Structures are given as structure tokens and as C-alpha cells.
């Protein structure tokens, strides 16, 4: 088959490139920005995703820059412990959960792709404008970067849109879809250098969205100064929002008030927020699931196909699983359109369930249950509020839907 054209060198595009190269399928990645730089803050890779990255020989490189997360720990806004469970290898999985800077993850993927496939297989400054196809292949039109004047029409065997939540290809096939859908929750995100807290590899969720919720986890191991790089997200129900821009700076005064009395024995939250290197502001958005992604020789992958609200640590992971499934389909089925249809069949329903569950019952549903049952008051003991069995069931239910229960991964 002629080259696979991959549009976008984010987490999904690079992972697809690595998988196709391993399978001996020629491909080239076209990325809009002039230089792929380590942008973003923290991301989590759950064992279903780290299993696929290990199969690409990347576990050791990731382990050098990530934290192998040991436990998920939930508190109410009074700092009372609700629930704790082990994660990754500590929970008996064959693969770790990694908490990692998105930029570090992207650089591990980028270095591996350039080393293995060759640097000329990634072309920057190519902003996709549209796709077309005929019996023999696809034609993808690019400009030299966003808003660039020069045009390039490139031919390939199939085109895979990995161009993220504002995908140009998705807009071409679904012109009336409109802007990403705001969940009603705004996020302020940052990283702070701080001494290790709790197990030193804990993923903390605390509070609830209506009064202010925090997600906190370390993304780099302790440095020579004894500190870790710790990622945090403040999530608050907020009626208004501004369109997502991955680089928009946030202001402390817009969100710090609900956390001003969060002085816990494991963390002084306001001091920790104030010590951040910088603060970014993103609205929590997704899109309604699509009924199809594949159109003949063209399909979508990752956020372009199924953007989801980041409440279950599955955005990057599902893009990684898509890349594996698409490569298997292209390796096993000679007709490109049939291969893309088979990929869609395998992945669309599975990711639709996650997009919808992330809206209603992601892992932080544990916090909602306790918030509602206690009417946002401190409790005497958690057993008076909710049983351990119910807490485990809430957590395990999400693992099954998102495809990372231990049983599913051993199959
Ligand atoms: C700059 C940036 C920062 C992010 N920061 C975070 C974060 O801190 N935490 C988090 O959980 N998630 C973050 N994400 C989203 C996260 O990477 C995705 O949710 C997830 O990893 C799925 O990956 P993806 O490859 O589908 O999309 P992305 O990782 O978003 O990658 C899409 C890629 O396509 C490129 N692109 C876009 N339009 C075009 C076009 N028309 N032509 C060619 N290329 C195009 C983009 O530059 C990008 O490299 C960020 C995404 C970006 C782009």
C-alpha cells in the first residue's frame, strides 16, 4: 500500500507511527506546528495503555521520566480520607500506571519514532486543510503551518486524522457539529515543585466540583533538591468559559478562594497552589460521540475521533489503544477501506461508552456520592456514609467500562 498519511504528531499520531513502522507499513506524520515542543502538564497512562507502550519497547524510557503511581486516594474537602486503593503494579497489574508530564511522554514517543522510522518521516509546518479520495488513494492538502499561504497536496494510501480536539478532518465530515461542548466545569492546572506527599506516588482526588475539587499527583521523581514536580488541577463548576487554548494563562484569584481553608496534615493546599511555576486555564469539554469515523480510506483517531472530559485518565490511553487497533486492521486486511471500517467497529462503541461514562460516573463519582450523602458536612467515620463494598464497586465499574480491569488485560 502507498504511504499512510498521519495528520498530527500528538500522542495518538506518534504512537500510530511507531506501531505502523513496527508492522512494516510505510507512513509519514505531518504536524501543524513548526517544532514539536514539550507542551502541557500532567497526564496519566493506565495499565491498558502502558501495556501497549511496553509492547513498543518504551517502558524503560518512560520509567526514567515518569512516576509509577502507587495509589488512588480520595478525600472530602475537610481532608477526611474516604477511600484508598492501590494502582498499577502495586495493585497486581502486569504493567504500571505512569503519571507523566505530557511533554515528556510526547518526547519519548517522538525520539523513538525519529530513531526507528527516520527523521524525514515527520514533517513539521504542515497544517491539514482538507482530505479527498479516489479509487487509488487519498490526497491531503496542507498549508505551511496554521494560516500559512503555501499549499501542498500530498498523495497516500490512507489518511488518519490524529489532529486533536479541533480536528480539521472531523470538521470536514461533520461541518455542523459546532464547537466542543462545555461540561460546566472549568479547570485551572499547574505544576508545583514540592516535597513528596502521602506515598510519594499517590494520585489524590479531593472535594467536589460544586465547591471546588482538586486532583494532585507527582509527575517527576524526587530531584537533588528533595522535591518532586507535582501536577495539580482545580476543577470548579463555573457558568462561563473561554474557548480551549492549551497555552492560556490562568489567574490565582479566579479559583483559589474555595481552597483557602484546605490546610491538611499531608498538604497545605493554598500554599502549594501559590508556589506553582505557572497556571493554565482550560474549560472541561468534549463532543457528543459520532456514529462513524471512517469514510473509505480516511478515518480519525484519539481526540479527533472521541474527545472526552479528563475525569478518568483515559484521553491519551484511548488514543494509544486506537493506534494499536488500527495497525492490526491495516496489517490484517488488504482492502484499506475495509481495514478502516474494521478499526472503527472495534473502537467506536468502546470509546463511546467511555465518553458518556466520563460525563456521569468517572472514578470521582466516589466524591460525589460522599458529598451528597453527607450534605457536604464532615463525617464521624466513612462507614456511616458508604460501605467499602460500594466504594470498590464504583471504582471497579469504571475500570470495566474503560477496559482496564485486571481480567480484561490478562486476556
Ligand atoms: C499542546 C497540547 C497540550 C496538551 N496538554 C494536555 C495536558 O496538559 N493534559 C492532558 O490531559 N491533555 C493534554 N492535551 C491533550 C492530550 O494530549 C490528548 O487528550 C490525548 O493525549 C489524545 O491525543 P491526540 O493525539 O488525539 O491529540 P493531541 O495530543 O492533542 O495531538 C494533536 C496533534 O495534532 C496537531 N494538529 C492539530 N491540528 C492540526 C492540523 N490541522 N494539521 C496537522 N496537525 C494538527 C497538534 O498540534 C497536535 O500535535 C494537550 C494537547 C495539546 C495539543
Tab-separated table of C-alpha atoms and ligand atoms in Angstrom:
chain	number	residue	atom	x	y	z
A	1	UNK	CA	0.000	0.000	0.000
A	2	UNK	CA	1.079	3.623	-0.560
A	3	UNK	CA	2.215	5.533	2.496
A	4	UNK	CA	-0.184	6.067	5.366
A	5	UNK	CA	-0.571	9.820	5.904
A	6	UNK	CA	-0.825	10.590	9.617
A	7	UNK	CA	-2.153	14.065	10.382
A	8	UNK	CA	-0.828	15.350	13.738
A	9	UNK	CA	2.180	14.389	15.879
A	10	UNK	CA	0.434	14.332	19.256
A	11	UNK	CA	0.217	11.265	21.480
A	12	UNK	CA	-2.040	9.339	19.071
A	13	UNK	CA	-0.225	10.232	15.840
A	14	UNK	CA	3.220	9.350	17.186
A	15	UNK	CA	2.023	6.075	18.721
A	16	UNK	CA	0.364	5.159	15.434
A	17	UNK	CA	3.596	5.965	13.581
A	18	UNK	CA	5.563	3.688	15.920
A	19	UNK	CA	3.065	0.834	15.556
A	20	UNK	CA	2.895	1.088	11.751
A	21	UNK	CA	6.681	1.229	11.481
A	22	UNK	CA	6.944	-1.892	13.656
A	23	UNK	CA	4.404	-3.646	11.413
A	24	UNK	CA	6.391	-2.687	8.294
A	25	UNK	CA	3.687	-0.343	6.945
A	26	UNK	CA	5.217	2.840	5.490
A	27	UNK	CA	3.884	6.070	6.975
A	28	UNK	CA	4.701	9.740	7.369
A	29	UNK	CA	3.464	12.146	10.038
A	30	UNK	CA	2.545	15.733	9.159
A	31	UNK	CA	2.369	18.172	12.075
A	32	UNK	CA	0.983	21.676	12.053
A	33	UNK	CA	3.442	23.398	14.401
A	34	UNK	CA	6.950	24.426	13.265
A	35	UNK	CA	8.609	22.444	16.052
A	36	UNK	CA	7.209	19.711	18.308
A	37	UNK	CA	7.847	21.076	21.803
A	38	UNK	CA	7.070	19.574	25.206
A	39	UNK	CA	3.787	21.375	25.936
A	40	UNK	CA	1.122	20.561	28.504
A	41	UNK	CA	1.052	19.450	32.109
A	42	UNK	CA	0.299	16.074	33.682
A	43	UNK	CA	-1.254	13.028	32.080
A	44	UNK	CA	-1.871	9.510	33.388
A	45	UNK	CA	-1.268	6.302	31.499
A	46	UNK	CA	-3.228	3.386	32.929
A	47	UNK	CA	-2.103	-0.246	32.592
A	48	UNK	CA	-4.045	-0.864	29.350
A	49	UNK	CA	-2.004	1.923	27.703
A	50	UNK	CA	1.354	1.118	29.337
A	51	UNK	CA	0.907	-2.478	28.157
A	52	UNK	CA	0.810	-1.224	24.544
A	53	UNK	CA	3.729	1.137	25.100
A	54	UNK	CA	5.729	-1.730	26.653
A	55	UNK	CA	4.991	-3.786	23.517
A	56	UNK	CA	6.663	-0.951	21.580
A	57	UNK	CA	9.736	-1.300	23.845
A	58	UNK	CA	9.154	2.038	25.580
A	59	UNK	CA	8.579	1.068	29.209
A	60	UNK	CA	12.158	1.718	30.340
A	61	UNK	CA	12.325	5.121	28.614
A	62	UNK	CA	9.013	6.121	30.187
A	63	UNK	CA	10.010	4.844	33.638
A	64	UNK	CA	13.009	7.214	33.564
A	65	UNK	CA	10.832	10.318	33.224
A	66	UNK	CA	7.554	9.294	34.887
A	67	UNK	CA	6.314	8.352	38.341
A	68	UNK	CA	4.969	4.810	38.735
A	69	UNK	CA	1.787	5.726	40.579
A	70	UNK	CA	1.044	3.521	43.592
A	71	UNK	CA	-2.356	4.500	44.937
A	72	UNK	CA	-5.558	6.441	44.303
A	73	UNK	CA	-6.596	8.326	47.422
A	74	UNK	CA	-9.871	10.207	47.857
A	75	UNK	CA	-10.634	12.887	50.497
A	76	UNK	CA	-13.546	15.213	51.181
A	77	UNK	CA	-12.885	18.938	51.327
A	78	UNK	CA	-12.292	18.693	55.073
A	79	UNK	CA	-9.301	16.456	54.425
A	80	UNK	CA	-11.008	13.289	55.706
A	81	UNK	CA	-9.940	10.094	53.986
A	82	UNK	CA	-12.793	8.468	52.028
A	83	UNK	CA	-11.098	5.673	50.126
A	84	UNK	CA	-7.722	4.418	49.029
A	85	UNK	CA	-6.815	1.675	46.589
A	86	UNK	CA	-3.551	0.505	45.023
A	87	UNK	CA	-2.848	1.250	41.364
A	88	UNK	CA	-0.711	-0.227	38.600
A	89	UNK	CA	1.839	-2.837	39.659
A	90	UNK	CA	1.012	-2.148	43.321
A	91	UNK	CA	-2.496	-3.419	42.511
A	92	UNK	CA	-1.172	-6.581	40.880
A	93	UNK	CA	-1.299	-5.449	37.251
A	94	UNK	CA	1.444	-6.713	34.941
A	95	UNK	CA	2.062	-3.120	33.844
A	96	UNK	CA	2.470	0.140	35.751
A	97	UNK	CA	0.323	3.237	35.896
A	98	UNK	CA	2.535	6.148	34.902
A	99	UNK	CA	1.879	9.747	35.882
A	100	UNK	CA	3.899	11.799	33.440
A	101	UNK	CA	4.335	15.287	32.023
A	102	UNK	CA	2.552	15.297	28.652
A	103	UNK	CA	5.646	16.861	27.124
A	104	UNK	CA	7.893	14.092	28.482
A	105	UNK	CA	5.548	11.448	27.043
A	106	UNK	CA	5.464	13.199	23.675
A	107	UNK	CA	9.288	13.468	23.628
A	108	UNK	CA	9.755	9.745	24.401
A	109	UNK	CA	7.403	8.907	21.508
A	110	UNK	CA	8.990	11.475	19.193
A	111	UNK	CA	12.585	10.353	19.858
A	112	UNK	CA	11.635	6.699	19.342
A	113	UNK	CA	9.775	7.477	16.105
A	114	UNK	CA	12.638	9.548	14.666
A	115	UNK	CA	15.230	6.929	15.673
A	116	UNK	CA	13.313	3.978	14.304
A	117	UNK	CA	11.499	5.341	11.238
A	118	UNK	CA	13.926	8.154	10.329
A	119	UNK	CA	13.711	11.887	10.960
A	120	UNK	CA	12.365	12.548	7.443
A	121	UNK	CA	9.213	10.566	8.353
A	122	UNK	CA	7.995	13.512	10.460
A	123	UNK	CA	7.305	16.727	8.587
A	124	UNK	CA	6.526	19.871	10.614
A	125	UNK	CA	4.848	23.071	9.415
A	126	UNK	CA	2.174	21.084	7.604
A	127	UNK	CA	-1.280	22.175	8.706
A	128	UNK	CA	-4.027	19.977	7.282
A	129	UNK	CA	-6.752	21.878	5.438
A	130	UNK	CA	-8.730	19.008	3.958
A	131	UNK	CA	-8.822	15.473	2.615
A	132	UNK	CA	-10.105	13.947	-0.626
A	133	UNK	CA	-10.026	10.429	-2.070
A	134	UNK	CA	-10.468	8.381	-5.237
A	135	UNK	CA	-10.252	4.672	-6.104
A	136	UNK	CA	-6.451	4.615	-5.829
A	137	UNK	CA	-5.730	6.670	-2.725
A	138	UNK	CA	-6.096	9.912	-0.783
A	139	UNK	CA	-4.987	13.489	-1.383
A	140	UNK	CA	-4.387	15.584	1.722
A	141	UNK	CA	-3.992	19.339	1.388
A	142	UNK	CA	-1.729	21.179	3.816
A	143	UNK	CA	-0.603	24.765	4.308
A	144	UNK	CA	2.801	25.679	5.711
A	145	UNK	CA	1.525	25.992	9.276
A	146	UNK	CA	-1.780	27.451	10.567
A	147	UNK	CA	-2.744	30.411	8.372
A	148	UNK	CA	0.222	29.704	6.032
A	149	UNK	CA	-0.071	30.798	2.383
A	150	UNK	CA	1.775	27.965	0.638
A	151	UNK	CA	-0.227	24.835	-0.321
A	152	UNK	CA	0.912	21.208	-0.623
A	153	UNK	CA	-1.273	18.377	-1.979
A	154	UNK	CA	0.177	15.034	-0.909
A	155	UNK	CA	-0.873	11.570	-2.057
A	156	UNK	CA	-1.068	8.484	0.134
A	157	UNK	CA	-2.839	5.159	0.526
A	158	UNK	CA	-4.957	6.169	3.531
A	159	UNK	CA	-5.207	9.270	5.738
A	160	UNK	CA	-5.569	9.115	9.508
A	161	UNK	CA	-6.693	12.267	11.313
A	162	UNK	CA	-4.832	12.469	14.637
A	163	UNK	CA	-5.239	16.233	14.802
A	164	UNK	CA	-6.811	16.504	18.244
A	165	UNK	CA	-9.957	18.082	19.620
A	166	UNK	CA	-10.185	20.820	16.954
A	167	UNK	CA	-9.643	18.322	14.132
A	168	UNK	CA	-9.829	19.825	10.627
A	169	UNK	CA	-10.846	16.437	9.196
A	170	UNK	CA	-13.679	15.952	11.698
A	171	UNK	CA	-14.963	19.444	10.787
A	172	UNK	CA	-14.865	18.500	7.091
A	173	UNK	CA	-17.041	15.410	7.631
A	174	UNK	CA	-19.239	16.962	10.339
A	175	UNK	CA	-19.435	20.653	9.399
A	176	UNK	CA	-22.499	21.347	11.553
A	177	UNK	CA	-21.196	19.831	14.755
A	178	UNK	CA	-20.186	23.136	16.336
A	179	UNK	CA	-17.616	23.927	18.982
A	180	UNK	CA	-16.638	21.400	21.702
A	181	UNK	CA	-19.349	21.003	24.338
A	182	UNK	CA	-18.662	22.705	27.684
A	183	UNK	CA	-19.280	20.468	30.704
A	184	UNK	CA	-19.980	23.363	33.069
A	185	UNK	CA	-16.648	22.773	34.836
A	186	UNK	CA	-13.623	24.989	34.364
A	187	UNK	CA	-10.109	23.767	35.165
A	188	UNK	CA	-7.025	25.567	36.377
A	189	UNK	CA	-3.919	23.440	36.015
A	190	UNK	CA	-0.345	23.814	37.104
A	191	UNK	CA	2.784	22.144	38.363
A	192	UNK	CA	4.494	22.894	41.667
A	193	UNK	CA	7.855	21.732	42.985
A	194	UNK	CA	7.024	20.322	46.412
A	195	UNK	CA	8.177	17.662	48.819
A	196	UNK	CA	6.660	14.211	48.315
A	197	UNK	CA	3.219	13.795	49.875
A	198	UNK	CA	1.428	10.668	51.152
A	199	UNK	CA	3.094	7.632	49.492
A	200	UNK	CA	5.199	9.868	47.232
A	201	UNK	CA	3.330	8.301	44.304
A	202	UNK	CA	-0.302	8.980	45.243
A	203	UNK	CA	-2.993	10.206	42.919
A	204	UNK	CA	-5.214	12.365	45.110
A	205	UNK	CA	-8.752	13.470	44.357
A	206	UNK	CA	-10.420	15.729	46.925
A	207	UNK	CA	-13.565	17.847	47.354
A	208	UNK	CA	-16.354	18.071	44.811
A	209	UNK	CA	-16.977	20.083	41.647
A	210	UNK	CA	-19.684	22.385	43.011
A	211	UNK	CA	-17.483	23.656	45.868
A	212	UNK	CA	-14.071	23.012	44.341
A	213	UNK	CA	-12.299	19.750	43.600
A	214	UNK	CA	-8.559	19.102	43.360
A	215	UNK	CA	-6.663	16.360	41.548
A	216	UNK	CA	-2.992	16.154	42.597
A	217	UNK	CA	-0.244	13.727	41.571
A	218	UNK	CA	3.544	13.810	41.127
A	219	UNK	CA	4.870	13.522	37.565
A	220	UNK	CA	8.624	13.507	38.122
A	221	UNK	CA	10.652	11.668	40.745
A	222	UNK	CA	12.423	13.477	43.583
A	223	UNK	CA	15.279	15.680	42.340
A	224	UNK	CA	18.544	16.659	44.050
A	225	UNK	CA	16.605	19.359	45.960
A	226	UNK	CA	14.379	16.678	47.559
A	227	UNK	CA	11.341	17.932	45.653
A	228	UNK	CA	9.038	16.361	43.086
A	229	UNK	CA	7.299	18.037	40.172
A	230	UNK	CA	3.664	17.730	41.225
A	231	UNK	CA	0.767	18.229	38.830
A	232	UNK	CA	-2.495	19.676	40.097
A	233	UNK	CA	-5.873	20.534	38.664
A	234	UNK	CA	-8.517	22.674	40.352
A	235	UNK	CA	-11.963	21.904	38.946
A	236	UNK	CA	-14.926	24.165	39.728
A	237	UNK	CA	-18.432	24.420	38.316
A	238	UNK	CA	-18.377	27.774	36.522
A	239	UNK	CA	-21.123	29.101	34.212
A	240	UNK	CA	-18.830	30.929	31.780
A	241	UNK	CA	-15.764	29.731	29.949
A	242	UNK	CA	-13.375	30.715	27.214
A	243	UNK	CA	-12.532	28.526	24.195
A	244	UNK	CA	-9.812	25.978	24.937
A	245	UNK	CA	-6.315	27.183	24.217
A	246	UNK	CA	-3.623	24.849	25.566
A	247	UNK	CA	-1.465	27.875	26.456
A	248	UNK	CA	-3.971	30.207	28.143
A	249	UNK	CA	-2.592	31.559	31.430
A	250	UNK	CA	-4.955	31.370	34.423
A	251	UNK	CA	-5.171	33.768	37.405
A	252	UNK	CA	-4.984	32.607	41.022
A	253	UNK	CA	-7.753	34.955	42.136
A	254	UNK	CA	-10.211	33.269	39.748
A	255	UNK	CA	-10.120	29.940	41.607
A	256	UNK	CA	-8.125	29.931	44.858
A	257	UNK	CA	-10.934	31.055	47.229
A	258	UNK	CA	-12.666	27.620	47.567
A	259	UNK	CA	-9.353	26.074	48.618
A	260	UNK	CA	-8.278	28.800	51.058
A	261	UNK	CA	-9.010	26.647	54.150
A	262	UNK	CA	-7.626	23.369	52.783
A	263	UNK	CA	-4.810	23.053	55.347
A	264	UNK	CA	-4.334	19.274	55.671
A	265	UNK	CA	-1.653	17.344	57.541
A	266	UNK	CA	-0.498	15.921	54.193
A	267	UNK	CA	-0.616	19.198	52.270
A	268	UNK	CA	-1.204	22.918	52.709
A	269	UNK	CA	-3.222	23.296	49.509
A	270	UNK	CA	-3.327	27.119	49.176
A	271	UNK	CA	0.440	27.388	49.795
A	272	UNK	CA	1.009	24.595	47.286
A	273	UNK	CA	-1.133	26.320	44.627
A	274	UNK	CA	0.597	29.659	45.218
A	275	UNK	CA	4.009	28.024	44.730
A	276	UNK	CA	3.138	26.850	41.185
A	277	UNK	CA	5.570	27.526	38.347
A	278	UNK	CA	2.633	28.806	36.278
A	279	UNK	CA	-1.134	28.297	35.986
A	280	UNK	CA	-3.080	27.379	32.850
A	281	UNK	CA	-6.844	27.620	32.416
A	282	UNK	CA	-8.838	25.151	30.271
A	283	UNK	CA	-12.589	24.559	30.068
A	284	UNK	CA	-13.547	20.898	30.520
A	285	UNK	CA	-15.002	19.995	27.125
A	286	UNK	CA	-15.864	17.008	24.970
A	287	UNK	CA	-18.103	16.273	21.974
A	288	UNK	CA	-21.108	14.001	21.582
A	289	UNK	CA	-19.927	10.620	20.272
A	290	UNK	CA	-20.053	10.226	16.490
A	291	UNK	CA	-21.863	7.399	14.693
A	292	UNK	CA	-18.933	6.906	12.322
A	293	UNK	CA	-15.283	7.883	11.970
A	294	UNK	CA	-14.284	6.078	8.771
A	295	UNK	CA	-15.081	7.314	5.252
A	296	UNK	CA	-13.486	4.975	2.716
A	297	UNK	CA	-9.735	5.500	3.006
A	298	UNK	CA	-9.964	8.214	5.686
A	299	UNK	CA	-10.538	7.801	9.414
A	300	UNK	CA	-9.983	9.556	12.764
A	301	UNK	CA	-8.128	8.550	15.919
A	302	UNK	CA	-7.695	9.833	19.500
A	303	UNK	CA	-9.236	13.185	20.408
A	304	UNK	CA	-10.175	13.824	16.780
A	305	UNK	CA	-12.465	10.775	16.960
A	306	UNK	CA	-13.660	10.793	20.574
A	307	UNK	CA	-12.726	13.825	22.697
A	308	UNK	CA	-13.635	13.131	26.331
A	309	UNK	CA	-13.663	15.125	29.546
A	310	UNK	CA	-10.468	14.383	31.502
A	311	UNK	CA	-12.073	12.733	34.518
A	312	UNK	CA	-10.949	9.137	34.042
A	313	UNK	CA	-7.285	9.443	32.911
A	314	UNK	CA	-8.238	7.932	29.550
A	315	UNK	CA	-7.669	10.596	26.843
A	316	UNK	CA	-4.095	9.635	25.979
A	317	UNK	CA	-4.673	5.944	26.767
A	318	UNK	CA	-7.581	5.534	24.361
A	319	UNK	CA	-5.565	7.212	21.576
A	320	UNK	CA	-2.817	4.646	22.257
A	321	UNK	CA	-5.327	1.767	22.090
A	322	UNK	CA	-6.773	3.179	18.841
A	323	UNK	CA	-3.280	3.191	17.311
A	324	UNK	CA	-2.794	-0.486	18.135
A	325	UNK	CA	-6.218	-1.496	16.786
A	326	UNK	CA	-5.788	0.479	13.567
A	327	UNK	CA	-2.370	-1.039	12.926
A	328	UNK	CA	-3.737	-4.560	13.441
A	329	UNK	CA	-6.560	-3.835	10.994
A	330	UNK	CA	-4.230	-2.407	8.344
A	331	UNK	CA	-1.839	-5.358	8.775
A	332	UNK	CA	-4.526	-7.998	8.527
A	333	UNK	CA	-6.927	-6.659	5.873
A	334	UNK	CA	-5.683	-5.900	2.362
A	335	UNK	CA	-8.505	-3.541	1.324
A	336	UNK	CA	-7.763	-0.185	3.024
A	337	UNK	CA	-11.404	0.896	3.320
A	338	UNK	CA	-12.356	-2.462	4.861
A	339	UNK	CA	-9.449	-2.151	7.309
A	340	UNK	CA	-10.570	1.305	8.449
A	341	UNK	CA	-14.136	0.048	8.828
A	342	UNK	CA	-12.900	-2.880	10.951
A	343	UNK	CA	-10.902	-0.477	13.154
A	344	UNK	CA	-13.999	1.661	13.648
A	345	UNK	CA	-16.061	-1.393	14.526
A	346	UNK	CA	-13.564	-2.405	17.179
A	347	UNK	CA	-13.092	1.018	18.752
A	348	UNK	CA	-16.150	3.246	18.244
A	349	UNK	CA	-18.538	1.585	20.640
A	350	UNK	CA	-15.851	1.061	23.277
A	351	UNK	CA	-14.813	4.713	23.279
A	352	UNK	CA	-18.412	5.964	23.113
A	353	UNK	CA	-19.075	4.212	26.415
A	354	UNK	CA	-16.080	5.962	27.977
A	355	UNK	CA	-17.014	9.421	26.645
A	356	UNK	CA	-20.501	9.051	28.147
A	357	UNK	CA	-19.332	7.494	31.422
A	358	UNK	CA	-16.744	10.247	31.908
A	359	UNK	CA	-19.669	12.700	31.933
A	360	UNK	CA	-21.635	10.833	34.583
A	361	UNK	CA	-19.712	8.189	36.538
A	362	UNK	CA	-15.929	8.533	36.271
A	363	UNK	CA	-13.794	7.493	39.288
A	364	UNK	CA	-14.573	10.779	41.072
A	365	UNK	CA	-18.206	9.642	41.389
A	366	UNK	CA	-16.913	8.403	44.756
A	367	UNK	CA	-16.524	12.038	45.816
A	368	UNK	CA	-19.990	12.947	44.545
A	369	UNK	CA	-21.608	10.108	46.499
A	370	UNK	CA	-19.995	11.182	49.759
A	371	UNK	CA	-20.687	14.872	49.091
A	372	UNK	CA	-24.384	14.161	48.546
A	373	UNK	CA	-24.833	11.698	51.395
A	374	UNK	CA	-23.098	13.934	53.965
A	375	UNK	CA	-24.692	17.150	52.642
A	376	UNK	CA	-21.143	18.465	52.428
A	377	UNK	CA	-20.501	18.044	56.166
A	378	UNK	CA	-17.589	16.236	57.882
A	379	UNK	CA	-18.366	12.600	58.836
A	380	UNK	CA	-17.562	10.661	62.006
A	381	UNK	CA	-16.433	7.559	60.186
A	382	UNK	CA	-16.712	6.850	56.498
A	383	UNK	CA	-18.508	3.565	57.209
A	384	UNK	CA	-21.500	5.617	58.413
A	385	UNK	CA	-21.704	7.167	54.937
A	386	UNK	CA	-20.805	4.488	52.422
A	387	UNK	CA	-19.580	0.920	52.656
A	388	UNK	CA	-16.197	-0.247	51.421
A	389	UNK	CA	-18.038	-2.594	49.014
A	390	UNK	CA	-19.888	0.320	47.397
A	391	UNK	CA	-16.667	2.277	47.017
A	392	UNK	CA	-14.906	-0.684	45.425
A	393	UNK	CA	-17.885	-1.232	43.110
A	394	UNK	CA	-17.820	2.403	41.938
A	395	UNK	CA	-14.103	2.177	41.191
A	396	UNK	CA	-14.230	-1.259	39.545
A	397	UNK	CA	-17.246	-0.317	37.417
A	398	UNK	CA	-15.221	2.411	35.697
A	399	UNK	CA	-12.253	0.087	35.146
A	400	UNK	CA	-14.509	-2.377	33.341
A	401	UNK	CA	-16.048	0.303	31.111
A	402	UNK	CA	-12.678	1.866	30.268
A	403	UNK	CA	-11.168	-1.573	29.536
A	404	UNK	CA	-8.510	-1.856	32.210
A	405	UNK	CA	-9.891	-4.347	34.684
A	406	UNK	CA	-7.192	-6.896	35.540
A	407	UNK	CA	-9.213	-9.668	33.896
A	408	UNK	CA	-9.555	-7.744	30.625
A	409	UNK	CA	-5.808	-7.080	30.444
A	410	UNK	CA	-4.859	-10.721	31.042
A	411	UNK	CA	-6.936	-11.948	28.066
B	1	LIG	C1	-0.401	21.481	23.137
B	1	LIG	C2	-1.231	20.442	23.843
B	1	LIG	C3	-1.193	20.369	25.245
B	1	LIG	C4	-1.961	19.413	25.915
B	1	LIG	N1	-1.878	19.356	27.269
B	1	LIG	C5	-2.561	18.415	27.942
B	1	LIG	C6	-2.428	18.279	29.357
B	1	LIG	O1	-1.715	19.035	29.992
B	1	LIG	N2	-3.135	17.286	29.994
B	1	LIG	C7	-3.961	16.453	29.304
B	1	LIG	O2	-4.584	15.583	29.904
B	1	LIG	N3	-4.088	16.532	27.963
B	1	LIG	C8	-3.412	17.485	27.267
B	1	LIG	N4	-3.532	17.551	25.896
B	1	LIG	C9	-4.459	16.617	25.217
B	1	LIG	C10	-3.921	15.216	25.147
B	1	LIG	O3	-2.650	15.186	24.548
B	1	LIG	C11	-4.935	14.418	24.351
B	1	LIG	O4	-6.169	14.446	25.025
B	1	LIG	C12	-4.621	12.931	24.245
B	1	LIG	O5	-3.297	12.656	24.508
B	1	LIG	C13	-5.031	12.365	22.885
B	1	LIG	O6	-4.016	12.655	21.955
B	1	LIG	P1	-4.257	13.022	20.445
B	1	LIG	O7	-3.013	12.607	19.734
B	1	LIG	O8	-5.545	12.560	19.960
B	1	LIG	O9	-4.345	14.609	20.452
B	1	LIG	P2	-3.233	15.683	20.789
B	1	LIG	O10	-2.238	15.149	21.741
B	1	LIG	O11	-3.997	16.910	21.128
B	1	LIG	O12	-2.460	15.897	19.395
B	1	LIG	C14	-2.990	16.516	18.241
B	1	LIG	C15	-1.830	16.949	17.368
B	1	LIG	O13	-2.312	17.372	16.100
B	1	LIG	C16	-1.721	18.600	15.757
B	1	LIG	N5	-2.662	19.294	14.861
B	1	LIG	C17	-3.781	19.953	15.203
B	1	LIG	N6	-4.405	20.408	14.107
B	1	LIG	C18	-3.667	20.013	13.040
B	1	LIG	C19	-3.821	20.159	11.630
B	1	LIG	N7	-4.875	20.803	11.089
B	1	LIG	N8	-2.865	19.630	10.815
B	1	LIG	C20	-1.796	18.963	11.342
B	1	LIG	N9	-1.619	18.787	12.674
B	1	LIG	C21	-2.559	19.295	13.505
B	1	LIG	C22	-1.493	19.281	17.083
B	1	LIG	O14	-0.500	20.293	17.006
B	1	LIG	C23	-1.049	18.100	17.958
B	1	LIG	O15	0.327	17.855	17.869
B	1	LIG	C24	-2.798	18.520	25.192
B	1	LIG	C25	-2.843	18.595	23.786
B	1	LIG	C26	-2.069	19.553	23.108
B	1	LIG	C27	-2.122	19.627	21.582
